[in-house]
Coordinates of C-alpha atoms in Angstrom, one line a residue:
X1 CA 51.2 124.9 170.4
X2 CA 49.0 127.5 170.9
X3 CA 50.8 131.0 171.4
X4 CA 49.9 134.6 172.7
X5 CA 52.6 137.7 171.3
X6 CA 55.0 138.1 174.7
X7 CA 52.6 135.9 176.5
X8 CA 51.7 132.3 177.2
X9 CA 51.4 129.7 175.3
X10 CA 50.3 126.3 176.3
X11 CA 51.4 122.6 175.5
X12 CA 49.8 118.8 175.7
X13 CA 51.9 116.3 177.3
X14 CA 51.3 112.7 177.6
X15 CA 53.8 112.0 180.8
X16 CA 53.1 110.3 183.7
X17 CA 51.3 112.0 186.8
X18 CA 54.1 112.5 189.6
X19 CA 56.8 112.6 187.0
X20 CA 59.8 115.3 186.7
X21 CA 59.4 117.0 183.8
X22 CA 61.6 120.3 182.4
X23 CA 60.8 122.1 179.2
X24 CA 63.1 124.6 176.8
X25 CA 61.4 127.0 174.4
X26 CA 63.6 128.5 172.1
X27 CA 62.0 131.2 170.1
X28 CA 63.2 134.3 167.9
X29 CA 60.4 136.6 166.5
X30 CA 61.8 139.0 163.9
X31 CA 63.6 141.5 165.4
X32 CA 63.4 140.4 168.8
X33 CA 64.9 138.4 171.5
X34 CA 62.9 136.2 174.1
X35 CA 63.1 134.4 177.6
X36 CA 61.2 132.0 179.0
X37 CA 60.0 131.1 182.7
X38 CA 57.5 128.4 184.0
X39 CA 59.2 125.6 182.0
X40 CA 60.1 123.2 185.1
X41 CA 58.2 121.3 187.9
X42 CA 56.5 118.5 188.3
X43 CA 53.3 117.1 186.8
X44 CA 50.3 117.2 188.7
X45 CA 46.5 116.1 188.0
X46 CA 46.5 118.4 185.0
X47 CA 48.8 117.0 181.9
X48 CA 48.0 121.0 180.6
X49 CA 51.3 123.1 181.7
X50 CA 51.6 126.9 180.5
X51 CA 54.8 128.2 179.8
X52 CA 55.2 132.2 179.5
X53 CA 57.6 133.8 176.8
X54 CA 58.4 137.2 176.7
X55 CA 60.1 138.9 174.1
X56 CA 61.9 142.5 173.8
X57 CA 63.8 144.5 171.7
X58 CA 66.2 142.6 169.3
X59 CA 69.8 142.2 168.6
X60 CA 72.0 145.4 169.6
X61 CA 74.7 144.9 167.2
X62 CA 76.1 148.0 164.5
X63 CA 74.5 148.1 160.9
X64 CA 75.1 144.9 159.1
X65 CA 75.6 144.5 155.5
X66 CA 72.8 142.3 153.7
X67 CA 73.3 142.2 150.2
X68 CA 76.0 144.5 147.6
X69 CA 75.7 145.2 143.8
X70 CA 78.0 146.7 140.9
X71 CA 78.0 147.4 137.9
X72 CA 80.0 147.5 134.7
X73 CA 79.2 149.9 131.9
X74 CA 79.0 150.9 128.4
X75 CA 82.0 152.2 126.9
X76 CA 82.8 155.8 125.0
X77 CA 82.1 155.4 121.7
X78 CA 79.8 153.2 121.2
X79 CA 76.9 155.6 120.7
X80 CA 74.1 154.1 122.4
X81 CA 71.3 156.3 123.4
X82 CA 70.1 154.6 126.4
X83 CA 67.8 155.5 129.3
X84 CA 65.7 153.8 131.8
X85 CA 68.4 151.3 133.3
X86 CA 66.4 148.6 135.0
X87 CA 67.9 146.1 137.6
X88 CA 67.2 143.8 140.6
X89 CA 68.7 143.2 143.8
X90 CA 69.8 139.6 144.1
X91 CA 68.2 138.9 147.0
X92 CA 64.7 139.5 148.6
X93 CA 65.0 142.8 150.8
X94 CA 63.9 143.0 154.1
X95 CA 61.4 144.9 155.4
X96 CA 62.7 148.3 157.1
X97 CA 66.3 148.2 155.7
X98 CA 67.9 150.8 154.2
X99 CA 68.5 151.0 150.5
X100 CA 72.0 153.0 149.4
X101 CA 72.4 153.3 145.5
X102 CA 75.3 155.3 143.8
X103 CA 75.4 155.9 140.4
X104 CA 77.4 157.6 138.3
X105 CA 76.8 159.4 134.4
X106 CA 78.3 161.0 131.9
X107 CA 76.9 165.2 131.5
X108 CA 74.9 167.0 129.4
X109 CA 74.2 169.8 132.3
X110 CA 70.5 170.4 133.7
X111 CA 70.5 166.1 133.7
X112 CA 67.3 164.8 136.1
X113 CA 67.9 161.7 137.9
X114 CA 64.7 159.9 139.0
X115 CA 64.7 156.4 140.8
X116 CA 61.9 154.3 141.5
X117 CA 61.0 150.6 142.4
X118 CA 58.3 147.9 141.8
X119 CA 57.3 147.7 145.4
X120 CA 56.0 151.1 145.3
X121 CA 59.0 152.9 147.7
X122 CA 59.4 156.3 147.9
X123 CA 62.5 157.1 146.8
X124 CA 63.7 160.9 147.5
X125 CA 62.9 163.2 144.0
X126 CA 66.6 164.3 144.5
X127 CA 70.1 162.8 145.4
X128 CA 70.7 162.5 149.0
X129 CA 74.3 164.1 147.5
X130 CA 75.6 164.3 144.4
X131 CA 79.2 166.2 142.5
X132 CA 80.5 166.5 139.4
X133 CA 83.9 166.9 138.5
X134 CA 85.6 170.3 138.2
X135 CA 85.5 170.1 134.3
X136 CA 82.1 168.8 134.3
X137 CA 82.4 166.0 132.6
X138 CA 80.5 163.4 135.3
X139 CA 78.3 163.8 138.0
X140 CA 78.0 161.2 140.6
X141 CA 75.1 160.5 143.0
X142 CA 73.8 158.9 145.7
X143 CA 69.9 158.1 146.9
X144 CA 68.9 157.0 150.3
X145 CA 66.0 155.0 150.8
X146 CA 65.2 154.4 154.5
X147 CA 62.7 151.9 155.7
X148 CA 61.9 149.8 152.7
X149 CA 59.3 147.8 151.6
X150 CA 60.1 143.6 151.8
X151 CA 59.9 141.2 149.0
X152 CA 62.1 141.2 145.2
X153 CA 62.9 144.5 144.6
X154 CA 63.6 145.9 141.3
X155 CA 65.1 149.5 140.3
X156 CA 64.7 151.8 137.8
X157 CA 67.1 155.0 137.1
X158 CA 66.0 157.3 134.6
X159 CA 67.3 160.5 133.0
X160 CA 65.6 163.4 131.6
X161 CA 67.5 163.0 128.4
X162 CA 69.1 159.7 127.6
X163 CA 72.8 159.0 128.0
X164 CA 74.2 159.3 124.7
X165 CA 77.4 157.8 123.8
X166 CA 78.9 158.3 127.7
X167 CA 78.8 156.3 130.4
X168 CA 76.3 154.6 133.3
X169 CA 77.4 152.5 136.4
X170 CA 75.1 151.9 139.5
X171 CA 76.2 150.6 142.7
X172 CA 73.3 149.4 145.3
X173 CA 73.6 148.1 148.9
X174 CA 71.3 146.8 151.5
X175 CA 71.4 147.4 155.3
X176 CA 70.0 146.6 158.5
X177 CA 70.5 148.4 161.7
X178 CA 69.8 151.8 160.3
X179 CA 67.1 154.3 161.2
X180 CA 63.9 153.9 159.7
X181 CA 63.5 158.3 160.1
X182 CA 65.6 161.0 159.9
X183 CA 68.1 158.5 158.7
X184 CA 70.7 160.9 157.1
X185 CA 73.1 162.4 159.6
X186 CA 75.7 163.9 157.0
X187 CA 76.7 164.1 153.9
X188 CA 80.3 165.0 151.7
X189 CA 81.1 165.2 148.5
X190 CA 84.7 166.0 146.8
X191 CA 86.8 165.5 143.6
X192 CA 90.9 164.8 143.6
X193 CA 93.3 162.9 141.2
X194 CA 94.7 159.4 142.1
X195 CA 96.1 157.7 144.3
X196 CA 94.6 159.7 147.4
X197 CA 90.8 159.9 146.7
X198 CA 88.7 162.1 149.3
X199 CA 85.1 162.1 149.3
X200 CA 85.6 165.2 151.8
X201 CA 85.3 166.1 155.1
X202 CA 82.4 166.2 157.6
X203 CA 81.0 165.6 160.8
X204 CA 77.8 163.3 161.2
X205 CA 75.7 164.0 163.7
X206 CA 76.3 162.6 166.9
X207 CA 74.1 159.0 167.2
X208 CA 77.4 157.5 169.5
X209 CA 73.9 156.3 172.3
X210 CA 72.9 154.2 169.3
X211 CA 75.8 152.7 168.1
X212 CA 77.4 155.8 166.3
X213 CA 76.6 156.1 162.1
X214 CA 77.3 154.3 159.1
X215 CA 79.6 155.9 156.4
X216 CA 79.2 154.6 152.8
X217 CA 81.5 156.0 150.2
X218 CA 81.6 156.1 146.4
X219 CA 84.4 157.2 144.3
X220 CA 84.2 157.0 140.3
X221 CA 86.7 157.8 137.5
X222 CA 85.9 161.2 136.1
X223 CA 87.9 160.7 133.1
X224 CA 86.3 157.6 131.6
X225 CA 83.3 160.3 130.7
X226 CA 84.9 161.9 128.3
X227 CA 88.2 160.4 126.9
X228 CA 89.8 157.2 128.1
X229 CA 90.7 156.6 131.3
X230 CA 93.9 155.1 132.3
X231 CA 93.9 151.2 133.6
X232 CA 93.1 151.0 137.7
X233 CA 95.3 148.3 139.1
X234 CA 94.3 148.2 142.1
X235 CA 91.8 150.3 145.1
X236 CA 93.0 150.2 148.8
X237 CA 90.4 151.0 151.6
X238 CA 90.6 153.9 153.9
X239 CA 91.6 153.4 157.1
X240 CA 88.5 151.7 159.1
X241 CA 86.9 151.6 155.7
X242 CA 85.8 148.2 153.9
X243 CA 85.8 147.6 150.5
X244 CA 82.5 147.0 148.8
X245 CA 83.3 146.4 145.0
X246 CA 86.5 147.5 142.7
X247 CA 86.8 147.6 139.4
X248 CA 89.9 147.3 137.9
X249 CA 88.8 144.8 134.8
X250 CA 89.5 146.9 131.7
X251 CA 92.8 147.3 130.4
X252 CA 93.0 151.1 128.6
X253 CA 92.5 149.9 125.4
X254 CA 89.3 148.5 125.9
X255 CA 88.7 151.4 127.5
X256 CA 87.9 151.0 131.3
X257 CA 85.9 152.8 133.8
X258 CA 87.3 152.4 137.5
X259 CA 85.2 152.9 140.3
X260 CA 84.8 151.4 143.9
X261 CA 82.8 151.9 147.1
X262 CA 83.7 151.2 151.1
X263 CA 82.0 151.5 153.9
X264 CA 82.7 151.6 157.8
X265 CA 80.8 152.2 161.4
X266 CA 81.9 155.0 162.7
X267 CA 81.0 154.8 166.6
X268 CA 82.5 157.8 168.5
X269 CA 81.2 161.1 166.4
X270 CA 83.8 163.2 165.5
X271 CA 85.1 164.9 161.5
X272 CA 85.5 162.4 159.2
X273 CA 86.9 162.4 155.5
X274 CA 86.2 159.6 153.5
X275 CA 89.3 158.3 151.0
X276 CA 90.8 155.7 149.3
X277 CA 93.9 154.4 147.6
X278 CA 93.3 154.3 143.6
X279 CA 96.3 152.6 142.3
X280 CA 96.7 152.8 138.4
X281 CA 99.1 151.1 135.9
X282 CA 100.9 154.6 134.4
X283 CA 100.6 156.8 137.5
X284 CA 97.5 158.3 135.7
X285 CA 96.6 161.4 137.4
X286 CA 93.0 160.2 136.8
X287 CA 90.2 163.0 138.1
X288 CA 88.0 161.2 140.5
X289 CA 84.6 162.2 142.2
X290 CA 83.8 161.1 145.8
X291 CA 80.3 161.6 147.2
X292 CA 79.7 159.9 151.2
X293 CA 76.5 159.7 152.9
X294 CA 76.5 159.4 157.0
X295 CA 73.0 157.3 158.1
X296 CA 72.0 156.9 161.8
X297 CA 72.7 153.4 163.5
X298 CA 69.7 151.6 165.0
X299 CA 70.3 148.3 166.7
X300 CA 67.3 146.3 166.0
X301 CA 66.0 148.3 163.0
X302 CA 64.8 146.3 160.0
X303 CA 65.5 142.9 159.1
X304 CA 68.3 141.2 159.8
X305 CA 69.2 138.4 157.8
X306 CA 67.2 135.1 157.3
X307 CA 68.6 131.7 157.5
X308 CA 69.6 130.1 154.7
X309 CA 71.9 130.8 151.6
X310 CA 71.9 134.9 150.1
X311 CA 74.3 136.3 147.7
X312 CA 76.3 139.0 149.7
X313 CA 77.9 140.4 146.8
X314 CA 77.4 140.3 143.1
X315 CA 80.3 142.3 141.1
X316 CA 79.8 142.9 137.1
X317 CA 83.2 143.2 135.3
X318 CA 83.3 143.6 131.9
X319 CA 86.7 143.3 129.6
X320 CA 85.6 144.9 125.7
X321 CA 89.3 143.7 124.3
X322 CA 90.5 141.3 126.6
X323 CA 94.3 140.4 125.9
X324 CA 96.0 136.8 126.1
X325 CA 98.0 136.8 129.5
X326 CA 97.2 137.2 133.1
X327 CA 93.9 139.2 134.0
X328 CA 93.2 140.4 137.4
X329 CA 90.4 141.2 139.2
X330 CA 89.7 142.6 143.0
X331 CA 86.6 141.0 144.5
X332 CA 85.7 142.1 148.3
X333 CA 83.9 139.1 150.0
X334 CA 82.4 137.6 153.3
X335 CA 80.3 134.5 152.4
X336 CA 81.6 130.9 151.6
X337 CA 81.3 130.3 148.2
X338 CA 82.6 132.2 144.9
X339 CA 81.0 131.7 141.8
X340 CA 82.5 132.7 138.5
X341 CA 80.9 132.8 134.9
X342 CA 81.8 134.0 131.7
X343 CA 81.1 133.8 128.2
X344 CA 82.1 130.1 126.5
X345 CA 85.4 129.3 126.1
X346 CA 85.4 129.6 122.0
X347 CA 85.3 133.0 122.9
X348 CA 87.6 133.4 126.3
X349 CA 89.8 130.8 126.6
X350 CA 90.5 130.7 130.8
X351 CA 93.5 128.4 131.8
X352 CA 93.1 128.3 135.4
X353 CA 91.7 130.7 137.8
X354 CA 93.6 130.9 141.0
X355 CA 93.2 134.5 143.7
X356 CA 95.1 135.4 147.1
X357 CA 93.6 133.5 149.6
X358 CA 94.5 130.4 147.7
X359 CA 91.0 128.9 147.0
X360 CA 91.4 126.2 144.3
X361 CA 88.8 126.8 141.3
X362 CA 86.8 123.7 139.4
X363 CA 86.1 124.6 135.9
X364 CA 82.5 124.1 134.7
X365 CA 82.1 123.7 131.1
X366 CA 80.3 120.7 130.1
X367 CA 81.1 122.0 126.3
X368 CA 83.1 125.0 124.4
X369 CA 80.2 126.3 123.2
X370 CA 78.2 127.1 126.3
X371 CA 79.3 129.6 129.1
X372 CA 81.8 128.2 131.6
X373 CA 81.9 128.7 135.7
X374 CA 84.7 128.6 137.7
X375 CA 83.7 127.4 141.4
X376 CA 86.0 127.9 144.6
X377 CA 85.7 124.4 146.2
X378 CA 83.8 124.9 149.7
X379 CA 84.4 126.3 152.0
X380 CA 85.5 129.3 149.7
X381 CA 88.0 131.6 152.3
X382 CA 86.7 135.1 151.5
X383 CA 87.6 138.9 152.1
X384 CA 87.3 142.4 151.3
X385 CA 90.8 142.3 150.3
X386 CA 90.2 139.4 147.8
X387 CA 92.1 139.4 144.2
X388 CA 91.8 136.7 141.5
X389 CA 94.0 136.0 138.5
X390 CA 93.1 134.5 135.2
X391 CA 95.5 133.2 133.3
X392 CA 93.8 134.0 129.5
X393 CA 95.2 131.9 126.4
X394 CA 93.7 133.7 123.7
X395 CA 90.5 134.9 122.2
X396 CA 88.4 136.4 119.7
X397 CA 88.6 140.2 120.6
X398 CA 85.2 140.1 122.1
X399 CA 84.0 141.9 124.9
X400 CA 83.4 139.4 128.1
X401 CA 81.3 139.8 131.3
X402 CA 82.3 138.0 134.1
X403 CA 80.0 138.0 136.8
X404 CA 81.0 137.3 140.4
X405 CA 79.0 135.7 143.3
X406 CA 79.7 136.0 146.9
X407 CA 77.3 133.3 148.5
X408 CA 76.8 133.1 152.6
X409 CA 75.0 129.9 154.0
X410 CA 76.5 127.2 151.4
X411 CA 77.3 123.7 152.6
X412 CA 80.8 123.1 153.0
X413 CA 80.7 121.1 149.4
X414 CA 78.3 123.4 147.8
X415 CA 78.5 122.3 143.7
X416 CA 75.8 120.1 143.1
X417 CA 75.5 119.3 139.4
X418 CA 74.8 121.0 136.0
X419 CA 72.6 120.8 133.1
X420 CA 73.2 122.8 129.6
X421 CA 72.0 123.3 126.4
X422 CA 74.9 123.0 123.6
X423 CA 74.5 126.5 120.7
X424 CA 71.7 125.7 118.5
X425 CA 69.8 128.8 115.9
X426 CA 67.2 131.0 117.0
X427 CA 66.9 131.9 113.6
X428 CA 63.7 134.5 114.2
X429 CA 65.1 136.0 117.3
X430 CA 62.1 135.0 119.6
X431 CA 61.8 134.2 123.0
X432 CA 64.0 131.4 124.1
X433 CA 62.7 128.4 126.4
X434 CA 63.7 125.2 128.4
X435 CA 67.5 127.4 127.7
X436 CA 68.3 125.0 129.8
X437 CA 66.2 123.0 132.0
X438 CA 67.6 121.4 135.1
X439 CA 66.7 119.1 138.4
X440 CA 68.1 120.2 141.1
X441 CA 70.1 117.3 142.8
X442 CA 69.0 118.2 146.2
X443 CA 67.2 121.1 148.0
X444 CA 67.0 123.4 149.3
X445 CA 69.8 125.3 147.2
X446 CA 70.8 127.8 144.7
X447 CA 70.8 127.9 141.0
X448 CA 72.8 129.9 138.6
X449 CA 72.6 129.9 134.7
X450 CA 74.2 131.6 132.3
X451 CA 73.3 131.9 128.4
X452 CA 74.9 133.5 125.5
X453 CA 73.5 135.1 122.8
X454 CA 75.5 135.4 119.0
X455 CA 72.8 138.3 118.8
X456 CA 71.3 140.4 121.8
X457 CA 70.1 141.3 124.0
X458 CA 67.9 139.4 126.8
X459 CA 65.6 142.1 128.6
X460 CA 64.6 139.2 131.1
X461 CA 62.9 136.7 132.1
X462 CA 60.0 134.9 129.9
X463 CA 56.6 133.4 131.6
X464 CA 57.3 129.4 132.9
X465 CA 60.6 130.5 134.8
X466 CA 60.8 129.3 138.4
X467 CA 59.3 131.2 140.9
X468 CA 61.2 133.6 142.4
X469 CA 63.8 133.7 140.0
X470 CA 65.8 136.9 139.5
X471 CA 67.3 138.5 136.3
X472 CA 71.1 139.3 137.2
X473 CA 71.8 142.2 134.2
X474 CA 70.8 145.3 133.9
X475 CA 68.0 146.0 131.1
X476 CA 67.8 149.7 129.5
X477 CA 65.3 151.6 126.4
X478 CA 67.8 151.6 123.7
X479 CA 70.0 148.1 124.3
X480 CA 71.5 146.6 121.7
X481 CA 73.7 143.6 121.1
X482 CA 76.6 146.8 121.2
X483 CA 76.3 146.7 124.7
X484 CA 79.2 146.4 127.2
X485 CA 77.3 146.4 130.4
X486 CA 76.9 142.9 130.3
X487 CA 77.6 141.9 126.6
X488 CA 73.9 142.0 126.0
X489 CA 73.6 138.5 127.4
X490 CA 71.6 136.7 130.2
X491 CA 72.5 135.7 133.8
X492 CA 69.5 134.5 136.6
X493 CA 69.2 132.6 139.6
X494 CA 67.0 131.5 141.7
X495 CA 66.8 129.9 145.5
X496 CA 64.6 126.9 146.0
X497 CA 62.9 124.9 148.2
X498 CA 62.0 121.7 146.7
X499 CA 63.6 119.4 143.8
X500 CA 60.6 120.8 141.0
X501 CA 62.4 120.6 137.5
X502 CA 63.3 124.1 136.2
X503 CA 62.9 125.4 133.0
X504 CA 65.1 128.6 132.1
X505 CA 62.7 130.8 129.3
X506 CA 64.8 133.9 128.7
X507 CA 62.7 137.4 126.7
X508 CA 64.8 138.2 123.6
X509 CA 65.1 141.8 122.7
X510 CA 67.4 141.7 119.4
X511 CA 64.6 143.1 116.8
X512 CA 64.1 139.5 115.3
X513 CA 67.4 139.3 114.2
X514 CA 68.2 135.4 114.2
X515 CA 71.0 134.4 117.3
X516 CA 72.3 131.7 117.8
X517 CA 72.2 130.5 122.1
X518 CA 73.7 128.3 124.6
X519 CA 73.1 128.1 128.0
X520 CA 74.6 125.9 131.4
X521 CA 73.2 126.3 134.5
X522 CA 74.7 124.9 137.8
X523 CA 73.3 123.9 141.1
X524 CA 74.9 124.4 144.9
X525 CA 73.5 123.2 148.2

C-alpha cells in the first residue's frame, strides 16, 4: 500500500475487468480516528483503485489510567542513611502522558526534594503540593509531570540531606487524557487522624467542555515517621474515588507504614474534598497527611494504551516480622492476571493463597530454596476493592517482600512454564549471571523472575539481560542488605516478542561480601 497522512492511498488488484468488487480499510493512527470513502464499485480498464482515508481527532473518552506503582519502605530504626532512591516504571510510557508521583519522608526541616528522569523530562524544581503534619514529623509531596517523553522511564528522587534512620515511600502513576499545558487546575492539601482522612477542600477550575478534571489523592501515615504506627487494616475509597494501592502489610511490631492513594474524574466542577476511610486494628488515632492535585481532562491527549499485555499495577508490600497465621493484603486491580512472588518458602512458609473475588491461586515453586509465585488461574477477576489472604505456617522472623502484579492483555490461560536456578555460593559477592536462564514456551509474552540474595543488595540489572527488561525494586546511595524496601533482593521482567533464550545477569551491590542466590523465573502468554 502506498499511503498519504488523511489522504489517499492506492492498492493493486488482480480481479477480473467487469467484476464487483468492495473494499474495507480499517486504520487507527495514534491518537486518531479514521473513515473511509471510495472503497466500492466496479472494476474498469484500470486494475489501479484509490481509496481516500481521512482521519480526525481521537477517542473522546475521560483520563484513563495506564500504568500504577507503590512502594514499601524502610523501617524506624534501622539507621540507614540513604538518598538518591532510583526506580522504573513497569511499563514503557507513552508519549504526552502525564506523570503523577507522591512521595512521602521522614523531616529534618529545610529538606529539598528534586526529581529527575533518564529521558531528559523536565520535572517541576518544586512539589506541585506538598504538607507536613502538624508536629512536623513528615512531609508528603506530589510532582506533576505533564506531557512526557515515550520510551522506559526511570526516576530518581533525591534529598538535600539523606534520610537518616526515617522513612521513604514513592507512589507513581501514568495517565492519558490529560492536558499536555497548563495541566494543573487545583490543588489541596490537609492532615486529620483516622478513620476520616481529608486531603482538603477545593474547587478545580472549571474544564466540564473537556470532560471535567482528574483528582488524584495521597494520604500517608504521619506517625510511622517518628515512632511506630499502629497496624492499618483496611483503606475504604471516598465516595466516586478509586483505590489505587493500600498498604496494610505490616503488623505493629514489624513496624508498618500505611499509606494509599485514589483517584476519580470529576466531570461537573464544583468544591471538592478529597478523603478516605483508614481503618486500623486498635482504633489508632493515627495522624495522617493528605495532599490532592486536580489536572485538566483532554480527550485525545497523549497515548492511549497499546495492544498487547502491560502491568496496570505493581504494589510493594513488605512484612519485617511476619507472624504464623492469616496475613492480609488489599490489592486494587483491573487487568486479568495476578501475579504473586515472595521470598522461598524456607523462609515464608505460604499454605494457600485465596482473596475476595474467589480467584483460585497455583503455587510456583519448583524448590524450597528458590522464591515461590502464586498465580490466579486466568482469567484472574480483578478490582479496586480486591483483598487476599495468606494463610502463613511459620518462618524464620525475616523480613519478606511480596510483590504484586496486575497484568491486562493475558490470554485466558496465561502461565506458561518456569525455569530456576536451585541456591548455590557467590562466595566473592560479584555480579551474578544466567540467575536463571529460561525459553520462553511461546511468544509473544511476559516474563517475571525473582532472586534471593542471603547477602544484598541487587542495584540492577547486569549487561547480557534481555532487551527491554526492567528492574522492579527500588535502588538508593547507602543500600544495604538491612533494607526493608524490598529486602535488598531482585525482581525484573520483561515483555517479548520472539522465543530468544533469556539469560537473567543481576549487578550485586553487597561490598564483596559472599551471598548465597537462587532465582525462578516464570513465563505467561
Amino acid at each position: 500500500l502506498a499511503i498519504s497522512a488523511n489522504g489517499a492511498f492506492t492498492f493493486a488488484t488482480s480481479l477480473t475487468s467487469g467484476s464487483a468488487y468492495s473494499v474495507t480499510v480499517r486504520t487507527q493512527p495514534t491518537g486518531q480516528t479514521c473513515a473511509v470513502s471510495g472503497g466500492s464499485g466496479t472494476v474498469g480498464s484500470s486494475n489501479i483503485t484509490s481509496v481516500t482515508v481521512r482521519c480526525g481527532p481521537g477517542p473522546t473518552g475521560p483520563p484513563t489510567l495506564m500504568q500504577h506503582v507503590s512502594s514499601s519502605t524502610n523501617i524506624l530504626g534501622r539507621g540507614l542513611r540513604a538518598n538518591n532512591f532510583r526506580f522504573t516504571l513497569p511499563n514503557p510510557v507513552g508519549s504526552g502522558n502525564v506523570l503523577i508521583l507522591g512521595i512521602s519522608y521522614g523531616l529534618p526541616a529545610g529538606q529539598v526534594v528534586m526529581v529527575r528522569d533518564d529521558q531528559g523530562n523536565p520535572w517541576p524544581a518544586t512539589p506541585t503540593v506538598i504538607g507536613t503534619d502538624p508536629d512536623g514529623d513528615l512531609a508528603a509531596a506530589i510532582f506533576v509531570l505533564p506531557n512526557a517523553r515515550p520510551g522506559i522511564t526511570t526516576l530518581t528522587v533525591s534529598f538535600s540531606s539523606p534520610i537518616d534512620n526515617t522513612v521513604f515511600q514513592y507512589t507513581v502513576s501514568e495517565f492519558h487524557g490529560v492536558a499536555t499545558s497548563a495541566t494543573v487546575s487545583g490543588t489541596s492539601r490537609s492532615s486529620a487522624r483516622q478513620p476520616t482522612l481529608s486531603a482538603g477542600t477545593f474547587t478545580p477550575a472549571n474544564n466540564d467542555a473537556s470532560g471535567g478534571n482528574l483528582i488524584w489523592s495521597y494520604f500517608a501515615d504521619a506517625s510511622g515517621a517518628t515512632v511506630f504506627a499502629t497496624q492499618a487494616s483496611r483503606f475504604t475509597a471516598g465516595s466516586g474515588f478509586t483505590l489505587l494501592d493500600a498498604d496494610i502489610a505490616a503488623p505493629t511490631s514489624s513496624p508498618p507504614f500505611p499509606h494509599a492513594s485514589q483517584y476519580q474524574v470529576q466531570t461537573s466542577a464544583g468544591a471538592i474534598t478529597p478523603g478516605m476511610t483508614a481503618t486500623h486494628l486498635d482504633g489508632g488515632g493515627d495522624m495522617y497527611v493528605g495532599l490532592a492535585v486536580a489536572l485538566r481532562a483532554s480527550p485525545g491527549a497523549g497515548t492511549p494504551p497499546p495492544p498487547g499485555m502491560r502491568i496496570v499495577h505493581l504494589s510493594h508490600l513488605t512484612n519485617q516480622v511476619p507472624d504464623v497465621g492469616t496475613w492480609r493484603l488489599q490489592f486494587p486491580s483491573s487487568g486479568n492476571l495476578i501475579v504473586l512472588t515472595m521470598q522461598e518458602t524456607n523462609i515464608i512458609p505460604v499454605a494457600a493463597v485465596t482473596d475476595s473475588l474467589g480467584n483460585s491461586y497455583l503455587h510456583l515453586e519448583p524448590d524450597d530454596t528458590v522464591p515461590q509465585f502464586w498465580i490466579a488461574q486466568g482469567p484472574a477477576a480483578t478490582d479496586p476493592t480486591l483483598e487476599l489472604t495468606l494463610q502463613l505456617t511459620g518462618g524464620r522472623g525475616m523480613g519478606v517482600t511480596y510483590l504484586l502484579y496486575d497484568v491486562a492483555g493475558a490470554s485466558p490461560s496465561s502461565y506458561d512454564g518456569f525455569a530456576f536456578k536451585t541456591q548455590y555460593d557467590d562466595p566473592t559477592g560479584s555480579d551474578v549471571f544466567d540467575s536463571p536462564v529460561i525459553t520462553p514456551a511461546s511468544a509473544p509474552g511476559l516474563t517475571i523472575t525473582a532472586t534471593s540474595f542471603g547477602q544484598g543488595p541487587s542495584s540492577g540489572l547486569a549487561p547480557g539481560c534481555p532487551a527491554g527488561a526492567i528492574f522492579d525494586f527500588v535502588y538508593y546511595t547507602g543500600e544495604t542488605d538491612l533494607d526493608t524496601m524490598d529486602n535488598a533482593d531482585f525482581r525484573a521482567h520483561v515483555f517479548h516478542s520472539d522465543r530468544s533464550t533469556q539469560h537473567w545477569n543481576i549487578a550485586v551491590s553487597n561490598g564483596n561480601n559472599g551471598t548465597n542466590v537462587s532465582s525462578t523465573a516464570a513465563h505467561f502468554k
